[in-house]
PDB file of C-alpha atoms in Angstrom:
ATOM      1  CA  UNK A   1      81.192  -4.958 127.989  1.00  0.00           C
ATOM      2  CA  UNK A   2      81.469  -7.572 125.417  1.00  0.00           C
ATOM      3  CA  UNK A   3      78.363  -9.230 124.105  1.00  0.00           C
ATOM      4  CA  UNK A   4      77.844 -12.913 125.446  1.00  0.00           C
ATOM      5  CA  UNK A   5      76.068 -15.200 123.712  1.00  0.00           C
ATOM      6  CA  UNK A   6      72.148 -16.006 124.047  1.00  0.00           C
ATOM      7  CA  UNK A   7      71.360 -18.742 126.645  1.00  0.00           C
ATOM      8  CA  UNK A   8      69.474 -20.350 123.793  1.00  0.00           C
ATOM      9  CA  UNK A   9      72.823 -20.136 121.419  1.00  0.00           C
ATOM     10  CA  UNK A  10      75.123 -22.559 123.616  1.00  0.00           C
ATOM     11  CA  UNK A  11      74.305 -25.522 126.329  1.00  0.00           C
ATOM     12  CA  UNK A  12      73.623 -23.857 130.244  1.00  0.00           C
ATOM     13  CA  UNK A  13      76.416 -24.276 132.634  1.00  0.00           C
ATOM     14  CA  UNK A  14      76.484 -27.460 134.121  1.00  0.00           C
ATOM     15  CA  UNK A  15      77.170 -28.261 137.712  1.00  0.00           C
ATOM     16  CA  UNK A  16      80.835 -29.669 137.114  1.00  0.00           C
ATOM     17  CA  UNK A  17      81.664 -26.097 136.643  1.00  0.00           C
ATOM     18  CA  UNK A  18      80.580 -23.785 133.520  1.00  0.00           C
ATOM     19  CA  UNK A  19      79.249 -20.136 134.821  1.00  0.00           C
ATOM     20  CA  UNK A  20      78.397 -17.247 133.292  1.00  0.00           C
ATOM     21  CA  UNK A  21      80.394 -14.835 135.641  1.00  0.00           C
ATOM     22  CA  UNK A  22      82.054 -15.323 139.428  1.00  0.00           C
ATOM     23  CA  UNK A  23      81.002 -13.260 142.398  1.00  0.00           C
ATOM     24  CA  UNK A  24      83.434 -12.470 144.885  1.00  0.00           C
ATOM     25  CA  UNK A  25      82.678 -11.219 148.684  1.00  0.00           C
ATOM     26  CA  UNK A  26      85.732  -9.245 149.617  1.00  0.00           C
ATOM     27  CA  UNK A  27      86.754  -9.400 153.163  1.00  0.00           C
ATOM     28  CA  UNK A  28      87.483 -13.177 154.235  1.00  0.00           C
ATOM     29  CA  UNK A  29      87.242 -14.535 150.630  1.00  0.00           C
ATOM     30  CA  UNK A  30      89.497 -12.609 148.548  1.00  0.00           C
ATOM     31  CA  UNK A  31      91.220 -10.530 151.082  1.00  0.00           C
ATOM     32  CA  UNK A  32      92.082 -11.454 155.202  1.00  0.00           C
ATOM     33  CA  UNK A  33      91.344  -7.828 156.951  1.00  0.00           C
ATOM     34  CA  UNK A  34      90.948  -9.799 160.250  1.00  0.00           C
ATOM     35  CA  UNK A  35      93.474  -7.813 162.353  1.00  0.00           C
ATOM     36  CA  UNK A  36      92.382  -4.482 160.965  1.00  0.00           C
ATOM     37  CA  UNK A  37      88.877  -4.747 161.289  1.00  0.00           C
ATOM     38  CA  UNK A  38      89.211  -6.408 164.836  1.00  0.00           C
ATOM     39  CA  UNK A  39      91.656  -3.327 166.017  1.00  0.00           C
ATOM     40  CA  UNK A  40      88.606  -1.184 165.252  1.00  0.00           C
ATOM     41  CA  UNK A  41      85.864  -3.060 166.015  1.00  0.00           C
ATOM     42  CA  UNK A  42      87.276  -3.758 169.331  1.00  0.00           C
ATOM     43  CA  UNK A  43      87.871  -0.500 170.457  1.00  0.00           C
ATOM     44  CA  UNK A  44      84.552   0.409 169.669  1.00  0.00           C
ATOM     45  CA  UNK A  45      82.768  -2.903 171.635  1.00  0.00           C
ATOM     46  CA  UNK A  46      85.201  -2.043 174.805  1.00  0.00           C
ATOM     47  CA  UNK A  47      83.708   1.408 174.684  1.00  0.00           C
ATOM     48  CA  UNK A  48      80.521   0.233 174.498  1.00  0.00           C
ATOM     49  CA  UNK A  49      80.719  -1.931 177.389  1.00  0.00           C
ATOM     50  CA  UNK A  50      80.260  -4.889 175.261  1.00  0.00           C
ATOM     51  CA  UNK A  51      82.151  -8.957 175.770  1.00  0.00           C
ATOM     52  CA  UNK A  52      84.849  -8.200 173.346  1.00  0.00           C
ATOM     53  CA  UNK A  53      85.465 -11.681 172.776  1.00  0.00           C
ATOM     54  CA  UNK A  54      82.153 -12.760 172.249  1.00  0.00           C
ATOM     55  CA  UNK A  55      81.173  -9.789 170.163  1.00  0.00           C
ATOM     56  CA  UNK A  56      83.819  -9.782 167.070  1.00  0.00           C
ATOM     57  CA  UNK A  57      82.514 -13.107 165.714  1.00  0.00           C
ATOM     58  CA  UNK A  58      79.763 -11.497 165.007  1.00  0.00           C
ATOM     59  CA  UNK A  59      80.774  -8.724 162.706  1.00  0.00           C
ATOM     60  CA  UNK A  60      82.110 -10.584 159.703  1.00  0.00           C
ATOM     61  CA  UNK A  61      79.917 -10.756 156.295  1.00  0.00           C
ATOM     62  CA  UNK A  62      77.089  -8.121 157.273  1.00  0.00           C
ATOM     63  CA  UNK A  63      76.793  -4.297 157.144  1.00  0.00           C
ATOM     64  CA  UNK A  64      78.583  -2.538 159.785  1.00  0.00           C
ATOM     65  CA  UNK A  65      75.181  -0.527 160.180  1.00  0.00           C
ATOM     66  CA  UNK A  66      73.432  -3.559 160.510  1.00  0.00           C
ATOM     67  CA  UNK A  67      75.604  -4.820 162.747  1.00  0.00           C
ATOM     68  CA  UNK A  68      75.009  -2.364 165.320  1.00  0.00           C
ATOM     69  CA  UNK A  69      71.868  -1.518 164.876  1.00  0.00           C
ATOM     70  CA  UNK A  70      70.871  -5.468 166.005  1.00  0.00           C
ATOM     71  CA  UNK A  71      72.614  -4.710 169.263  1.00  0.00           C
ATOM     72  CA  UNK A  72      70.140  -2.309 169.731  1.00  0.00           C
ATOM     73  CA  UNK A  73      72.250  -0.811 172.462  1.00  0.00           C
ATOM     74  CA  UNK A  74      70.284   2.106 174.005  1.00  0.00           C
ATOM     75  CA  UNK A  75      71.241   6.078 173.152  1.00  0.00           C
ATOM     76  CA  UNK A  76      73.633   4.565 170.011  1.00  0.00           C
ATOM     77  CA  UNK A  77      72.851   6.083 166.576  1.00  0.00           C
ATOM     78  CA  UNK A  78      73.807   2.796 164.379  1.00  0.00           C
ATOM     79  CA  UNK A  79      74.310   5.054 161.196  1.00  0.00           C
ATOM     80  CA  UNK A  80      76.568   7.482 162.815  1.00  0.00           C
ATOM     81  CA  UNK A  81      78.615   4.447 164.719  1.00  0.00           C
ATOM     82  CA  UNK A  82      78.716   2.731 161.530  1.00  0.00           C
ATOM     83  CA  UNK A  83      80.439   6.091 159.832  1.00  0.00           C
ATOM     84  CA  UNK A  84      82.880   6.425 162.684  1.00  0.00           C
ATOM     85  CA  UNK A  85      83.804   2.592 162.253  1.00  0.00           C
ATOM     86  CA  UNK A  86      84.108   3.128 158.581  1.00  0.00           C
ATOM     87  CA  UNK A  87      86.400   6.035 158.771  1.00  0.00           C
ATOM     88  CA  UNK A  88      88.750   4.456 161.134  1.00  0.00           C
ATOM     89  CA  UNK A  89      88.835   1.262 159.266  1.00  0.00           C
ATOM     90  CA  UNK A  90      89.879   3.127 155.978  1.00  0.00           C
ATOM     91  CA  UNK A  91      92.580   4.786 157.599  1.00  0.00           C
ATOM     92  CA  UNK A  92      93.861   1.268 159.358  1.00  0.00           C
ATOM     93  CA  UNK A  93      94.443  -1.122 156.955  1.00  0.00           C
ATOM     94  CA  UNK A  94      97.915  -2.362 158.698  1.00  0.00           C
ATOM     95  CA  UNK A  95      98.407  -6.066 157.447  1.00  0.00           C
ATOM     96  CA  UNK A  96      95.170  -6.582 155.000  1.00  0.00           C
ATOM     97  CA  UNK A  97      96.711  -9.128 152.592  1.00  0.00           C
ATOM     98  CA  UNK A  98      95.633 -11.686 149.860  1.00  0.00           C
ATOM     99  CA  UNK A  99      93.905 -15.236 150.071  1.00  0.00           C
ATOM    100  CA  UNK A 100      96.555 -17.457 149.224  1.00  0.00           C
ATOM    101  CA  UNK A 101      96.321 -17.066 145.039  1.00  0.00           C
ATOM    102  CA  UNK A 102      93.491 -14.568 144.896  1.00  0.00           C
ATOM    103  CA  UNK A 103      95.757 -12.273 142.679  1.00  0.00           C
ATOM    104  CA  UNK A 104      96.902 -14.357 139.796  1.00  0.00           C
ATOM    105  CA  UNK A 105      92.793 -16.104 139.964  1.00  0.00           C
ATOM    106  CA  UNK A 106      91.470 -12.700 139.872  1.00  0.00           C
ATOM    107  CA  UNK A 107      93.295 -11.893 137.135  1.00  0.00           C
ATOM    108  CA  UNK A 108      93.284 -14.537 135.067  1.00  0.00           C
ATOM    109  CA  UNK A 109      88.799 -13.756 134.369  1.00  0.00           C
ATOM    110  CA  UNK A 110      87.836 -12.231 132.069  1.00  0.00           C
ATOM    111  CA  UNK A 111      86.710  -8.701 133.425  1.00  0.00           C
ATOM    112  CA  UNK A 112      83.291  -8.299 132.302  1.00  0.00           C
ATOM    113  CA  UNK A 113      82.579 -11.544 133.886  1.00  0.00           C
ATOM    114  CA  UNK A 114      83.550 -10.840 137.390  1.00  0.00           C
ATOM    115  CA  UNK A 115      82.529  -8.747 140.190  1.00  0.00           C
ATOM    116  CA  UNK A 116      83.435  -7.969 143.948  1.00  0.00           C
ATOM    117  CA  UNK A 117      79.790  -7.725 146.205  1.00  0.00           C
ATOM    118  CA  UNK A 118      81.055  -6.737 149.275  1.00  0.00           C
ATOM    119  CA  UNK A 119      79.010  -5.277 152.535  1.00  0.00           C
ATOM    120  CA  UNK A 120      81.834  -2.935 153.390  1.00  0.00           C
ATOM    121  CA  UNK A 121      81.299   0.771 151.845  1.00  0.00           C
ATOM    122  CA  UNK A 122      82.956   1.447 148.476  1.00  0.00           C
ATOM    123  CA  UNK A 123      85.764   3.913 149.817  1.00  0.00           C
ATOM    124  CA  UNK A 124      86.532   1.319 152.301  1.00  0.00           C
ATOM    125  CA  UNK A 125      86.055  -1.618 150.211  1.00  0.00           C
ATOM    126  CA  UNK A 126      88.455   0.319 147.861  1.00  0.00           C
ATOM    127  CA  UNK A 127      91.145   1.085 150.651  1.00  0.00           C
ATOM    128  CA  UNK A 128      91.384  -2.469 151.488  1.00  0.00           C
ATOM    129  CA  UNK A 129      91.677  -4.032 147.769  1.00  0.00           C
ATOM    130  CA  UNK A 130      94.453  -1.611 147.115  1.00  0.00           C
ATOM    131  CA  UNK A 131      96.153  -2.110 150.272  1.00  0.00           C
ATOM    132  CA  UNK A 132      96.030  -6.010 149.317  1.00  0.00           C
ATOM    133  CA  UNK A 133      97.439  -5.097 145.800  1.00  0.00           C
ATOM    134  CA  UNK A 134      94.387  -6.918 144.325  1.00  0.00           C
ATOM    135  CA  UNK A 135      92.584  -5.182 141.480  1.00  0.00           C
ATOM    136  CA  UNK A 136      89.955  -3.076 141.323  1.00  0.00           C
ATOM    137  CA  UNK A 137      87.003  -4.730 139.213  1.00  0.00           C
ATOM    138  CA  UNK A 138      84.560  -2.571 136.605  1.00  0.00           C
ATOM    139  CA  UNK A 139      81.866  -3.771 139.116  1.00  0.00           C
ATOM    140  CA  UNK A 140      81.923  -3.447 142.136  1.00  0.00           C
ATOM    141  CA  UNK A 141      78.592  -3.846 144.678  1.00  0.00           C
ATOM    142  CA  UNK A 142      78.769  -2.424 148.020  1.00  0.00           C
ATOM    143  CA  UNK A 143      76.762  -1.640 151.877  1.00  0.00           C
ATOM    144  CA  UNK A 144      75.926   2.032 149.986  1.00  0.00           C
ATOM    145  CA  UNK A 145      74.123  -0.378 146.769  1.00  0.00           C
ATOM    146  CA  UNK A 146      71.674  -1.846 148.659  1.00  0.00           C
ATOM    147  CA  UNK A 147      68.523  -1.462 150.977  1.00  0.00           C
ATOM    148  CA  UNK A 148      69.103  -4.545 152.228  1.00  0.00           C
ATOM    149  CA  UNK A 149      72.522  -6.112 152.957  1.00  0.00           C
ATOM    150  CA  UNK A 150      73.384  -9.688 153.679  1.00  0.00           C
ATOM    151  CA  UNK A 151      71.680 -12.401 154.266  1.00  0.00           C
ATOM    152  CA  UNK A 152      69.056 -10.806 151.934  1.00  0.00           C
ATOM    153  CA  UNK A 153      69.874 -11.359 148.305  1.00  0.00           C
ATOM    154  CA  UNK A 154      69.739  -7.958 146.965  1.00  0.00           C
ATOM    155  CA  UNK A 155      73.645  -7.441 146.896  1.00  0.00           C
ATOM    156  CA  UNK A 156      74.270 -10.667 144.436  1.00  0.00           C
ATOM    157  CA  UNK A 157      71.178 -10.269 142.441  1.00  0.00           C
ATOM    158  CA  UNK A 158      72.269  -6.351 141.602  1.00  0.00           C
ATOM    159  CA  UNK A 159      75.345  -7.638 140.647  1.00  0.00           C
ATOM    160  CA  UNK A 160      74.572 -10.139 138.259  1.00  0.00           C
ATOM    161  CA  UNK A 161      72.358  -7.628 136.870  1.00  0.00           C
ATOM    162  CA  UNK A 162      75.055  -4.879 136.731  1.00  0.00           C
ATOM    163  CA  UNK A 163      77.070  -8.335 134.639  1.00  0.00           C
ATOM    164  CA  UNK A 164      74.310  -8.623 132.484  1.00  0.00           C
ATOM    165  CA  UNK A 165      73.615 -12.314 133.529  1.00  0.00           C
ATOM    166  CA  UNK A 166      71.234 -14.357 135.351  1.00  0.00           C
ATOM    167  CA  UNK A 167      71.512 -15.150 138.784  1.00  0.00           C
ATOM    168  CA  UNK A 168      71.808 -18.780 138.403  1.00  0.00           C
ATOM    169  CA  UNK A 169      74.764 -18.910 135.940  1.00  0.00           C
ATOM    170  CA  UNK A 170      76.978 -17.332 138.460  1.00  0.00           C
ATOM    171  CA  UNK A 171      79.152 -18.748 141.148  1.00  0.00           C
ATOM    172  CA  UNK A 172      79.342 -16.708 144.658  1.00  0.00           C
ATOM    173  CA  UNK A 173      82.695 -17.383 146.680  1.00  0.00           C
ATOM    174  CA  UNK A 174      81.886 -16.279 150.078  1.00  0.00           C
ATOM    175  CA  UNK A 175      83.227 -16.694 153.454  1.00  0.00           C
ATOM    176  CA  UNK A 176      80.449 -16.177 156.270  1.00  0.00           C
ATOM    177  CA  UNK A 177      77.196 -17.730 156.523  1.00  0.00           C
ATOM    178  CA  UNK A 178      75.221 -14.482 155.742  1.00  0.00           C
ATOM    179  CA  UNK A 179      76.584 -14.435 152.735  1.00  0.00           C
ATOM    180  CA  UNK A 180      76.190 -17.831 151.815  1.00  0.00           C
ATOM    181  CA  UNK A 181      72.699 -17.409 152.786  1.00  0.00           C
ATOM    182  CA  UNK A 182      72.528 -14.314 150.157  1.00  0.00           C
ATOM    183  CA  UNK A 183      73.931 -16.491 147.792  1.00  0.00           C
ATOM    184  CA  UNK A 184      72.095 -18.868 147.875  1.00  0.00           C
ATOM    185  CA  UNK A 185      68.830 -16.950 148.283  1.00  0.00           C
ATOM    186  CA  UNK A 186      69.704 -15.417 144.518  1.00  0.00           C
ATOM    187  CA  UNK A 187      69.817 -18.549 143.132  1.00  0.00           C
ATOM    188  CA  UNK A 188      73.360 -18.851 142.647  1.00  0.00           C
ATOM    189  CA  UNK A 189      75.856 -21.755 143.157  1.00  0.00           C
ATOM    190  CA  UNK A 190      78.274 -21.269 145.957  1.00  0.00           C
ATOM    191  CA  UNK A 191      81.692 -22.038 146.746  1.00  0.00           C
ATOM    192  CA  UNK A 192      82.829 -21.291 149.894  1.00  0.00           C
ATOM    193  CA  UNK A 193      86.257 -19.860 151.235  1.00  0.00           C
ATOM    194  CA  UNK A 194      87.626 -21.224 154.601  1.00  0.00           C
ATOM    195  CA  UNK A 195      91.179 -19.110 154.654  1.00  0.00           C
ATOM    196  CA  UNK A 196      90.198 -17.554 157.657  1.00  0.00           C
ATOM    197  CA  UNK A 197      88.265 -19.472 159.558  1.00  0.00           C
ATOM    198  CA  UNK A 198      89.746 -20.390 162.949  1.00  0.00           C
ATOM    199  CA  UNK A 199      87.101 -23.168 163.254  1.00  0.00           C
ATOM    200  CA  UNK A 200      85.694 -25.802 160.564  1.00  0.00           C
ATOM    201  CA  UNK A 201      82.094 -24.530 158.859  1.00  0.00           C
ATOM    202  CA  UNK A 202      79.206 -27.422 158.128  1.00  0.00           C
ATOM    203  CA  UNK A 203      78.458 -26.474 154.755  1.00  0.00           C
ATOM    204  CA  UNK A 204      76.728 -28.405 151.837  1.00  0.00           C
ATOM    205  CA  UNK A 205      79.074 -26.444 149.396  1.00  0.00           C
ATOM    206  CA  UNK A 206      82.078 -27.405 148.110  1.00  0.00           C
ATOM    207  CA  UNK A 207      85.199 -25.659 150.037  1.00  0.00           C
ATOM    208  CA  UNK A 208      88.630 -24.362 148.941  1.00  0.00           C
ATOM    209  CA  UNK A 209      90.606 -23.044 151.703  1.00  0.00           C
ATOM    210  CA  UNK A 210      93.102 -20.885 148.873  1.00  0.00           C
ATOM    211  CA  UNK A 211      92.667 -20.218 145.264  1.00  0.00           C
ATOM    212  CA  UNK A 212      95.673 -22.239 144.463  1.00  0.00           C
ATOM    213  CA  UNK A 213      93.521 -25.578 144.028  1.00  0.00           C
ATOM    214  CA  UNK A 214      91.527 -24.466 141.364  1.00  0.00           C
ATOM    215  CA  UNK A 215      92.053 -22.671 138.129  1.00  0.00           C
ATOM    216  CA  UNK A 216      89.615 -20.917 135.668  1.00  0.00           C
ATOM    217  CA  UNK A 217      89.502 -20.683 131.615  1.00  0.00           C
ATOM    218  CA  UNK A 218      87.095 -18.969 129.512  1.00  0.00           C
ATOM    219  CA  UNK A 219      85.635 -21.088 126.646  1.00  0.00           C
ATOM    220  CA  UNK A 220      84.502 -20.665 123.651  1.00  0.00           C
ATOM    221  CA  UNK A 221      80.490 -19.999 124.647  1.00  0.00           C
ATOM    222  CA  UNK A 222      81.376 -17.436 126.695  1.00  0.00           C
ATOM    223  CA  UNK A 223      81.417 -19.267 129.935  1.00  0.00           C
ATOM    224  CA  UNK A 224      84.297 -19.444 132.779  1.00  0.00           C
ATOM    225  CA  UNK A 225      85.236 -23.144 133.390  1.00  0.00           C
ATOM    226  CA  UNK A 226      86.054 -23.902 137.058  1.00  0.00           C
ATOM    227  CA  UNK A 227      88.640 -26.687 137.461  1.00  0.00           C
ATOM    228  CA  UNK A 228      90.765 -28.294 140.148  1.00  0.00           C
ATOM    229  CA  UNK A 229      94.761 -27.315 139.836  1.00  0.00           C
ATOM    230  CA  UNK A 230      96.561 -30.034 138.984  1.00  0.00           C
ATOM    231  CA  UNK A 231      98.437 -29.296 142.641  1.00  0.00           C
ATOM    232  CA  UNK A 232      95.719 -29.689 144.809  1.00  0.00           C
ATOM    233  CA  UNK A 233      92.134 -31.308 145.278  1.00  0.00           C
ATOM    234  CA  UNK A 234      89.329 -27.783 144.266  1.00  0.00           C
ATOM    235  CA  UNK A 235      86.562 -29.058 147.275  1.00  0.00           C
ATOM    236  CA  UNK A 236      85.586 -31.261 150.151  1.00  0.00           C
TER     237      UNK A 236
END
């Protein structure tokens, strides 16, 4: 990885948009898996006797182990659920597809500065990046990383580590309120990624609903600059 420059060596990012290095969830901010993962986790709440409906808003942004193991449904082995899920899911990834201009934003950072921190395991993480055509980053955090996944910090604070940065130079695009909540509780800024949300989200964040309204250049300090595209408005 390149050498960046000392914090004492150039100004710290402001908050009109200078970071040290982006941190991407996956599914929901840089990728829609929707249909996939509700084909699977579907099947697996009817079998379980569960309110299908009900149930599957629950499973985006945390652990799949985690997941089920807050059900705390009686005689289920969360670990060994959360497998089965997993391996289905890797083999079904029918229709996974891009956020509107995730591609050319992801590609366009420099990769040392840039990470995906995602709660899905890194085989399945994997299966569903490739099946978007999106790239596969040098780091990559995932469910297997951790002790603790989402809302807890753990998964954003190893990455910026793994980055070689601090925690509060980076910018977190998430989707789903537990990771927001991980976001913010490692001290990062957060932008948050509406795409696929069915419903509006009260946030104090500002909001992009594709990448298309913003674009990102590295300067000459060694920070990414966030700006709005010339297109569209960046937030709300």
């Amino acid at each position: 990885m390149p050498a960046l420059p000392s914090p004492s060596a150039v100004p710290p990012p402001s908050a009109a948009g200078r970071y040290r290095a982006f941190l991407f969830d996956m599914d929901g901010t840089v990728i829609n898996s929707i249909a996939a993962a509700e084909r699977i986790w579907g099947t697996w709440a009817q079998r379980q006797g569960l309110d299908v409906a009900a149930f599957l808003p629950t499973i985006h942004g945390a652990r799949s182990v985690d997941t089920i193991a807050r059900l705390a449904l009686p005689g289920v082995d969360a670990q060994r659920e959360s497998q089965g899920i997993t391996d289905a899911e890797i083999v079904d990834v029918e229709g996974i597809i891009e956020i509107a201009g995730a591609l050319r934003f992801l590609t366009s950072l420099p990769p040392a500065q840039w990470a995906i921190v995602t709660s899905a395991p890194r085989a399945l993480a994997t299966a569903r990046l490739k099946a978007a055509g999106m790239p596969i980053p040098a780091v990559m955090v995932t469910a297997e990383d951790v002790k603790a996944g989402k809302p807890k910090p753990d998964c954003y604070l190893l990455a910026a580590e793994k980055l070689g940065v601090a925690p509060g130079d980076c910018l977190v695009f998430e989707d789903a309120s537990v990771g927001i909540e991980a976001g913010e509780a490692a001290g990062a800024q957060v932008m948050v990624v509406t795409a696929t949300h069915a419903h509006p989200l009260a946030t104090r964040h500002p909001v992009i609903d594709s990448y298309d309204s913003i674009v990102a250049t590295a300067d000459g300090d060694g920070f990414i600059v966030l700006s709005e595209s010339a297109a569209a408005p960046a937030t709300r």
